[in-house]
CSV table of C-alpha atoms and ligand atoms in Angstrom, one decimal:
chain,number,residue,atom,x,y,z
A,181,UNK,CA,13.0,10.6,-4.7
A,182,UNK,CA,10.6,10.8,-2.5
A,183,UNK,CA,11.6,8.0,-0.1
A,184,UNK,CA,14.9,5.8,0.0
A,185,UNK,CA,15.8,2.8,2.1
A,186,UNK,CA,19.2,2.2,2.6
A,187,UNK,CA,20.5,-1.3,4.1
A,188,UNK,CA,17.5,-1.3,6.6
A,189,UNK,CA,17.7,-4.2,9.0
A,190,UNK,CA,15.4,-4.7,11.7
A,191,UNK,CA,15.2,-7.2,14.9
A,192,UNK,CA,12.5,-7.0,17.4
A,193,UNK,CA,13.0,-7.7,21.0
A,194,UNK,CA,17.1,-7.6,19.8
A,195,UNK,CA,19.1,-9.4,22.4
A,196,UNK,CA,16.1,-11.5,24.2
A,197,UNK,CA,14.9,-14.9,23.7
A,198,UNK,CA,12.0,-13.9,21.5
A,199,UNK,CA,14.5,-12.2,19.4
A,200,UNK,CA,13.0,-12.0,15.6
A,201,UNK,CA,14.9,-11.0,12.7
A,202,UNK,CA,11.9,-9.4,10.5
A,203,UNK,CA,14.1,-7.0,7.9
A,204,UNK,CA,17.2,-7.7,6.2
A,205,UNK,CA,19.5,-5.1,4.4
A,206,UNK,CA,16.6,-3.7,2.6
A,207,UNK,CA,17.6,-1.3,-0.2
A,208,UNK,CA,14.8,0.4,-1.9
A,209,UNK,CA,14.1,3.6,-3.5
A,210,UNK,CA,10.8,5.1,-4.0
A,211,UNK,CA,10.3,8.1,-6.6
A,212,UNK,CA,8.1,11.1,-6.0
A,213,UNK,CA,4.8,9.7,-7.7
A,214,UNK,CA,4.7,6.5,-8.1
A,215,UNK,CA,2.8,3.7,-7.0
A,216,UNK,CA,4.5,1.2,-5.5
A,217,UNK,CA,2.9,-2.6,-4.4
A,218,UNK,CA,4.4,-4.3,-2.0
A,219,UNK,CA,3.4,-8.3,-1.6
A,220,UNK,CA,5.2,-11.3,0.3
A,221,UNK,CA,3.9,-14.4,2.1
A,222,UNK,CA,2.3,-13.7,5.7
A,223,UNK,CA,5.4,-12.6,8.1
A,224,UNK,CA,7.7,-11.8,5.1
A,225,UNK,CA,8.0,-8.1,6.6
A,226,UNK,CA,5.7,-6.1,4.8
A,227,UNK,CA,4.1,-4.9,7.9
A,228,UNK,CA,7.5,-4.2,9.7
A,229,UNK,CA,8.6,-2.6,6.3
A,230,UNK,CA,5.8,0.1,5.9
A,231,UNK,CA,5.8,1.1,9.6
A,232,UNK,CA,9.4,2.2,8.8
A,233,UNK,CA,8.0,4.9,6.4
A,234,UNK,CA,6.3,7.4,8.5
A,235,UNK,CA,9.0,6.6,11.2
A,236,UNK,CA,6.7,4.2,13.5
A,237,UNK,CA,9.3,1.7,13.7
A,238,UNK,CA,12.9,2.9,14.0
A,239,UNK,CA,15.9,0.6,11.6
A,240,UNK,CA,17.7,-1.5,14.5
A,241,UNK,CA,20.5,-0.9,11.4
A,242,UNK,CA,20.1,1.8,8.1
A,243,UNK,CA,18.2,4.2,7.4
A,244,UNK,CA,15.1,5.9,5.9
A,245,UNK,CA,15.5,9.2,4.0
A,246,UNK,CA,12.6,11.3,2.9
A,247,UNK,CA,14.2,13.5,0.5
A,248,UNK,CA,17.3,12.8,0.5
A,249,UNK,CA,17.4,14.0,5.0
A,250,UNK,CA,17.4,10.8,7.2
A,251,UNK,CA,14.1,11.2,9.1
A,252,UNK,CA,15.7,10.0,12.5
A,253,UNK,CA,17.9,13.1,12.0
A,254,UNK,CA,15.6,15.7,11.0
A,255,UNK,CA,11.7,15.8,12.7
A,256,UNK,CA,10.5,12.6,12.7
A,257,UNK,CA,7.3,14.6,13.6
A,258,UNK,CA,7.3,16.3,10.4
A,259,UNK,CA,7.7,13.2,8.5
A,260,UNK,CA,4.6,12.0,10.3
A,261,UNK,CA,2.3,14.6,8.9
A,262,UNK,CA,4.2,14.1,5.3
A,263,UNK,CA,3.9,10.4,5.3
A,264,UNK,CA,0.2,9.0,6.0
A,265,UNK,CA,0.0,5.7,7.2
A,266,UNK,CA,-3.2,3.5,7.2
A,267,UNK,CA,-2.9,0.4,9.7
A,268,UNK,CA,-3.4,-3.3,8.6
A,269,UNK,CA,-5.4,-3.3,11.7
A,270,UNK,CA,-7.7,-0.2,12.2
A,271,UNK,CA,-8.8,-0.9,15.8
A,272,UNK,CA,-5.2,0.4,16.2
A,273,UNK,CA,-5.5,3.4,14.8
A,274,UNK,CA,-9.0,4.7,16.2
A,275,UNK,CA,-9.1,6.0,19.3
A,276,UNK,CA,-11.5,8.8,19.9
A,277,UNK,CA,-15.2,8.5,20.9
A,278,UNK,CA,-16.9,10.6,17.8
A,279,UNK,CA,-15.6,9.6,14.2
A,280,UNK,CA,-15.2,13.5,13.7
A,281,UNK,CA,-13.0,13.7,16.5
A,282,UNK,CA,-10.9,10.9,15.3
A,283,UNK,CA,-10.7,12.8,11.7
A,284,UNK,CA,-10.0,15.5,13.2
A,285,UNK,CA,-6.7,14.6,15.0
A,286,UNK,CA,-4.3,15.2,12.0
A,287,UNK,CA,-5.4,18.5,10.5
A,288,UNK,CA,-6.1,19.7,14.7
A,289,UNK,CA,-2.8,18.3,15.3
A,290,UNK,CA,-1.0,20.2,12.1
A,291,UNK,CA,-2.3,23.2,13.4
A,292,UNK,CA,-5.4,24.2,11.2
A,293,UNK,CA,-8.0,26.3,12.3
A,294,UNK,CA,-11.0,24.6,13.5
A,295,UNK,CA,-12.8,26.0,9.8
A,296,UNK,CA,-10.5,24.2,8.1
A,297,UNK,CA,-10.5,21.1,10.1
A,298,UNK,CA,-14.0,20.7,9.7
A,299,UNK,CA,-13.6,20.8,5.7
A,300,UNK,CA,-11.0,18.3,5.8
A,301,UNK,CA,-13.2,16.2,7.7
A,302,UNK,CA,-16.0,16.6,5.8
A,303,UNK,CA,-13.8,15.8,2.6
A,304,UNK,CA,-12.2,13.2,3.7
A,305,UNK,CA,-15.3,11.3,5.1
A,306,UNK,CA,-17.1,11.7,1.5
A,307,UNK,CA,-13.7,10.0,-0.2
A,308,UNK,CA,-14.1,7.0,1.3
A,309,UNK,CA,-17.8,6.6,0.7
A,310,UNK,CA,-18.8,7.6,4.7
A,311,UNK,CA,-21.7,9.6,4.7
A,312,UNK,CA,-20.6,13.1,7.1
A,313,UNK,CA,-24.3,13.6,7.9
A,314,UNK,CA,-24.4,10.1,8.7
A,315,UNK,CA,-21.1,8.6,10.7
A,316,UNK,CA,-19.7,12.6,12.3
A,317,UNK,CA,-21.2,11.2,15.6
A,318,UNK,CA,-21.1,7.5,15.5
A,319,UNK,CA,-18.5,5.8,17.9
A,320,UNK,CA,-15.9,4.2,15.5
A,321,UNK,CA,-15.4,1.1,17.4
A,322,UNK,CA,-18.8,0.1,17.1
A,323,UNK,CA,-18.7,0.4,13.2
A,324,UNK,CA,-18.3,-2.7,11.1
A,325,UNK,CA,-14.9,-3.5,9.8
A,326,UNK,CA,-15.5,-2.4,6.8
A,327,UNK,CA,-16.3,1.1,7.9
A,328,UNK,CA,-13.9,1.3,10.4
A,329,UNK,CA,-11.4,1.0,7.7
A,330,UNK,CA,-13.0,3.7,6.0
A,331,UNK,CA,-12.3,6.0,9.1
A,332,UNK,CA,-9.0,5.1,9.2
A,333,UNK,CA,-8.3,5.8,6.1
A,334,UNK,CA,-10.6,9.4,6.2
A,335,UNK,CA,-8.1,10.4,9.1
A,336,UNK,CA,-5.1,9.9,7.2
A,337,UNK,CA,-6.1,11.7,4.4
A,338,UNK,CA,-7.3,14.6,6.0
A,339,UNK,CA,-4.0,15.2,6.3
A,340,UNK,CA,-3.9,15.4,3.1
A,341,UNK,CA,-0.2,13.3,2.7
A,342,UNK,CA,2.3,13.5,0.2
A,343,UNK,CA,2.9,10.0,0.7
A,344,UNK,CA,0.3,7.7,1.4
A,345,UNK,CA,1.1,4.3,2.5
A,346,UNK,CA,-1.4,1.5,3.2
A,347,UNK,CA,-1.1,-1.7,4.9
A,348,UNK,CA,-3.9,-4.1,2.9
A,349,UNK,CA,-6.3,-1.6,3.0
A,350,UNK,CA,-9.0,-3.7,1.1
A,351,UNK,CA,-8.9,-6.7,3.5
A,352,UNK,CA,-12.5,-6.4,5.0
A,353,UNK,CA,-14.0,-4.5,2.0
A,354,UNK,CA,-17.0,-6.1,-0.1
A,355,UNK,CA,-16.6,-5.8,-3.8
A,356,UNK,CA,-18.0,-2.6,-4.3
A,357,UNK,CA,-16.1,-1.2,-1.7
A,358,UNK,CA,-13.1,-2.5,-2.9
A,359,UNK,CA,-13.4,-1.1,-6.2
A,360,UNK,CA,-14.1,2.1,-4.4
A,361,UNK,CA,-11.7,2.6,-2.3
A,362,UNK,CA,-9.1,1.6,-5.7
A,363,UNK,CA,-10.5,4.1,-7.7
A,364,UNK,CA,-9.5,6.7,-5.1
A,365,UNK,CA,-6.2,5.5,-4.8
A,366,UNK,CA,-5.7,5.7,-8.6
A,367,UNK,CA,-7.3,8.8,-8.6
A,368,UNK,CA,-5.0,10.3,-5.7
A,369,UNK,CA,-2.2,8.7,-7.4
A,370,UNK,CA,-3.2,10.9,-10.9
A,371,UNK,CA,-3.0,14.2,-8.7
A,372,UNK,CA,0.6,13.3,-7.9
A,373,UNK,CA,0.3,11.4,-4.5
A,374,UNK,CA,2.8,8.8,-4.3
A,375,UNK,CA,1.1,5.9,-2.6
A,376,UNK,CA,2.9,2.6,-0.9
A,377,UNK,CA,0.4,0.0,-0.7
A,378,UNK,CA,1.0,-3.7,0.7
A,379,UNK,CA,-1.8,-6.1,-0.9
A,380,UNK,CA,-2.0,-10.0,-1.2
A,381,UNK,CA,-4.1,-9.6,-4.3
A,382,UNK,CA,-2.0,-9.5,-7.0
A,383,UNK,CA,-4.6,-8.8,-9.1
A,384,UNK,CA,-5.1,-5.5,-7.8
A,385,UNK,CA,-1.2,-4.7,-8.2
A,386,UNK,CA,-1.2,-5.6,-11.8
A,387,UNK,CA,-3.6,-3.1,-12.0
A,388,UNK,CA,-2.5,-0.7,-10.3
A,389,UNK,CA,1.4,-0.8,-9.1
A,390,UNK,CA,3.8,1.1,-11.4
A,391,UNK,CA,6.6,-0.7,-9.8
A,392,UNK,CA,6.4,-4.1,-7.3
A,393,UNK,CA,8.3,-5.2,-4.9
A,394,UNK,CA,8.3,-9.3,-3.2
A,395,UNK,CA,9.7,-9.9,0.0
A,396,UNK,CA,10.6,-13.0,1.2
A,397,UNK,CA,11.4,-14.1,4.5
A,398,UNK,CA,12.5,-10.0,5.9
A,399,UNK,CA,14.7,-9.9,2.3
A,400,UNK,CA,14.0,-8.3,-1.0
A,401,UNK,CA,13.4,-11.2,-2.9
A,402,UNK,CA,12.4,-9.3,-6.1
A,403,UNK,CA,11.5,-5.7,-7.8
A,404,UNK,CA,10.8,-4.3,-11.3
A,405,UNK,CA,7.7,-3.1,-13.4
A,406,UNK,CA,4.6,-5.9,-12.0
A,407,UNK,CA,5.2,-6.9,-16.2
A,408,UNK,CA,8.7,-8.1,-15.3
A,409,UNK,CA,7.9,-10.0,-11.8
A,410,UNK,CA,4.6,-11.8,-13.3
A,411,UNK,CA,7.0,-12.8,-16.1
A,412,UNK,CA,8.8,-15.2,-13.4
A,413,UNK,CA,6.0,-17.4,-12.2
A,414,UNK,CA,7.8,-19.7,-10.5
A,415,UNK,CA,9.7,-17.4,-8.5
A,416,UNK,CA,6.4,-15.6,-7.3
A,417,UNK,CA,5.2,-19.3,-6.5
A,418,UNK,CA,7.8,-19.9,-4.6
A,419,UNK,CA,7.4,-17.4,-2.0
A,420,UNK,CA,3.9,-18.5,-1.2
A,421,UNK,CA,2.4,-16.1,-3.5
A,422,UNK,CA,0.4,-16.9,-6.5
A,423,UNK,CA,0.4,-14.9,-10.0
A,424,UNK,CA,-2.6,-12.9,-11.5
A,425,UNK,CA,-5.7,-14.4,-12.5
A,426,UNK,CA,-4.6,-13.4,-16.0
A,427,UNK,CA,-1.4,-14.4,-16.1
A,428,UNK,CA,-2.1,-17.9,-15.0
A,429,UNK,CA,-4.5,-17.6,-18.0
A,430,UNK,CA,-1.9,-16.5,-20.4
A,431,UNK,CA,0.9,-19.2,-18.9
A,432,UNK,CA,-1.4,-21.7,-19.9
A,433,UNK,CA,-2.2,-20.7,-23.2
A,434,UNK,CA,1.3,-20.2,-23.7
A,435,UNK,CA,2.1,-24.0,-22.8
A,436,UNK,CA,-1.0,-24.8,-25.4
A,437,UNK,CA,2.0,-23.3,-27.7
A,438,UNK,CA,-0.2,-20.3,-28.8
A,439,UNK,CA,2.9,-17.5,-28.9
A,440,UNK,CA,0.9,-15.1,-26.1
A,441,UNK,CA,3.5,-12.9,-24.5
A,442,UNK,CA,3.1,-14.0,-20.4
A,443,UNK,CA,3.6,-10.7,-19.6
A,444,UNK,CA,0.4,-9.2,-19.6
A,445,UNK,CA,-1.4,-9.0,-16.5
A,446,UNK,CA,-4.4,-7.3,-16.2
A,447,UNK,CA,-7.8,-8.0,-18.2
A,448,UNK,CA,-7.2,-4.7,-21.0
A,449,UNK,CA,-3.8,-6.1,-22.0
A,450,UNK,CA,-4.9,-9.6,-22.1
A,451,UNK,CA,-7.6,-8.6,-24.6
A,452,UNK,CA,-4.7,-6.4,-26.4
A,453,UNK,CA,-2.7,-9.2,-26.8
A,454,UNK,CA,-5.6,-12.1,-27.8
A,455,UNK,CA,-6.8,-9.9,-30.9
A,456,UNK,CA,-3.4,-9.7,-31.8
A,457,UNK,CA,-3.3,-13.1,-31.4
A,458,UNK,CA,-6.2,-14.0,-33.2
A,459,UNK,CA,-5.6,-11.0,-36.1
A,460,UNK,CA,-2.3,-13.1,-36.5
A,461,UNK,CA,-3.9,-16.5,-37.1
A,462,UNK,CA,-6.2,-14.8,-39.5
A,463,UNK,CA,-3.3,-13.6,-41.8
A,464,UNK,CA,-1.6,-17.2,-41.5
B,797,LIG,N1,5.6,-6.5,17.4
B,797,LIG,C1,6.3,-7.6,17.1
B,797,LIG,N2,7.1,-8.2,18.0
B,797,LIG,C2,7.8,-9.2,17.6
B,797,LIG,N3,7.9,-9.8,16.4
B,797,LIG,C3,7.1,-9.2,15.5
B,797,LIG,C4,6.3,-8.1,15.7
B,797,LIG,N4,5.6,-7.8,14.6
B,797,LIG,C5,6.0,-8.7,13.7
B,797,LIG,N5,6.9,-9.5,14.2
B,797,LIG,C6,7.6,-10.6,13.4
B,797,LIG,O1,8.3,-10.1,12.3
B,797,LIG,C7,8.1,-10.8,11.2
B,797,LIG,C8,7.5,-10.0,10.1
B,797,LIG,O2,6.2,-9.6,10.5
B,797,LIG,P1,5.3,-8.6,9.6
B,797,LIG,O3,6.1,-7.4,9.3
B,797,LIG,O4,4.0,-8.4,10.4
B,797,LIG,O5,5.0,-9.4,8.3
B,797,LIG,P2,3.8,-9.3,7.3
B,797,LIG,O6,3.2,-8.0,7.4
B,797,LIG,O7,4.5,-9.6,5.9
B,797,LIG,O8,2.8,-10.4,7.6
B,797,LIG,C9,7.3,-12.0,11.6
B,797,LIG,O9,8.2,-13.1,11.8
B,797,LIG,C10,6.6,-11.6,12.8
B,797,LIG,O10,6.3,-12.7,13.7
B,798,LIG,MG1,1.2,-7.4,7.7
């Protein structure tokens, strides 16, 4: 396990007029890993649910255990370092003047020597497609959004995380950047970091998400394999969300009464399932 929620409520400005009830008794448990999507309409919580993770935001109720120790009891510091988290915004995660410096927080900030620092930086910049030579002395804020995502995300991982959790991360990207940045995701994920990431395309958490979670309005509307959500189409609709490209595609073959199972999602299963479709038809 690498992270469990336990009944996690959470109101902001608790007691005042603006009160806002944005979590309810969220019960989740995320194993050492995995790849977990999380989706839900805009203001469903997603947001308020990630920052809970690395110990930003701390449960007005319940609690968050990373392995098995409730973070607000052990060093929420520690967590911090374990448990990389990539803003949906990233003007509010730079803050230096020089990208490197901005890099170069974590790893200074976990104590490596400056050798070392400078590797990770270097690393980490060539990840996420930013040329070291290139961006080291740029001023991050006056980078395109697209880049300044990239930063955000190159600071995070130089701190090299076990747990890596980002908050629509492709928002911003062009296509080739998007497909980038996934590929090194899955590819992180293969070397055994578990990664949390929020996403409004579902076509990138069919592809991607092992196991998916829906909130709805602060609740925990639904979970299971993205196979077993997709499968309940008008559930997903109802929460403001739409299915996968391909699954629409399959629900409406399926109404054409051609016996295609609706729960494939992504484009290789889809062809999977129309040869054995079509190798069907042939035999009848
Ligand atoms: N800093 C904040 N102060 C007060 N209310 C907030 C704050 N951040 C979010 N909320 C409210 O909490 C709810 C959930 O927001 P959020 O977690 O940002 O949702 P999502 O990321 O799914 O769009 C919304 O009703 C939102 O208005
Ligand atoms: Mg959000």
């Amino acid at each position: 396990m690498a992270l469990t929620l336990e009944n996690l409520s959470h109101i902001y400005n608790q007691g005042r007029p603006m009160e806002s009830r944005a979590l309810e008794e969220i019960n989740l448990v995320i194993k050492e890993g995995q790849f977990l999507g999380i989706c839900g309409a805009t203001g469903s919580g997603k947001s308020t649910l990630v920052q809970h993770l690395n110990g930003l935001l701390k449960p007005t109720t319940g609690r968050v255990l990373y392995k098995g120790r409730d973070i607000w009891t052990s060093r929420v510091q520690e967590i911090r370092s374990k448990v990389g988290l990539v803003f949906q915004y990233p003007e509010q995660q730079l803050f230096a003047e020089v990208v490197e410096d901005d890099v170069a927080f974590g790893p200074r900030n976990l104590g490596c020597v400056e050798d070392m620092v400078k590797q990770r930086v270097y690393r980490a910049l060539e990840q996420v497609g930013l040329n070291p030579d290139v961006y080291l002395k740029r001023n991050p804020l006056a980078l395109s959004g697209g880049e300044k995502r990239r930063v955000a995300l190159a600071g995070v991982l130089a701190m090299e995380p076990e747990v890596l959790v980002l908050d629509e991360p492709t928002a911003g990207l062009d296509a080739r950047g998007r497909e980038a940045l996934l590929q090194m995701l899955e590819e992180l994920n293969r070397q055994g970091t578990t990664i949390i990431m929020v996403s409004h395309s579902m076509d990138d958490l069919a592809r991607l998400a092992q196991w998916l979670v829906v909130l709805r309005k602060g609740k925990l509307f639904l979970q299971g394999t993205p196979c077993e959500v997709f499968a309940q189409p008008e559930a997903i609709r109802e929460t403001g969300l739409d299915v996968p490209v391909i699954t629409d595609l399959m629900l409406k073959l399926q109404r054409l009464g051609s016996g295609v199972d609706i729960g494939v999602a992504t484009p290789e299963a889809a062809i999977t399932e129309l040869a054995r479709l079509l190798r069907r038809r042939q035999h009848d």
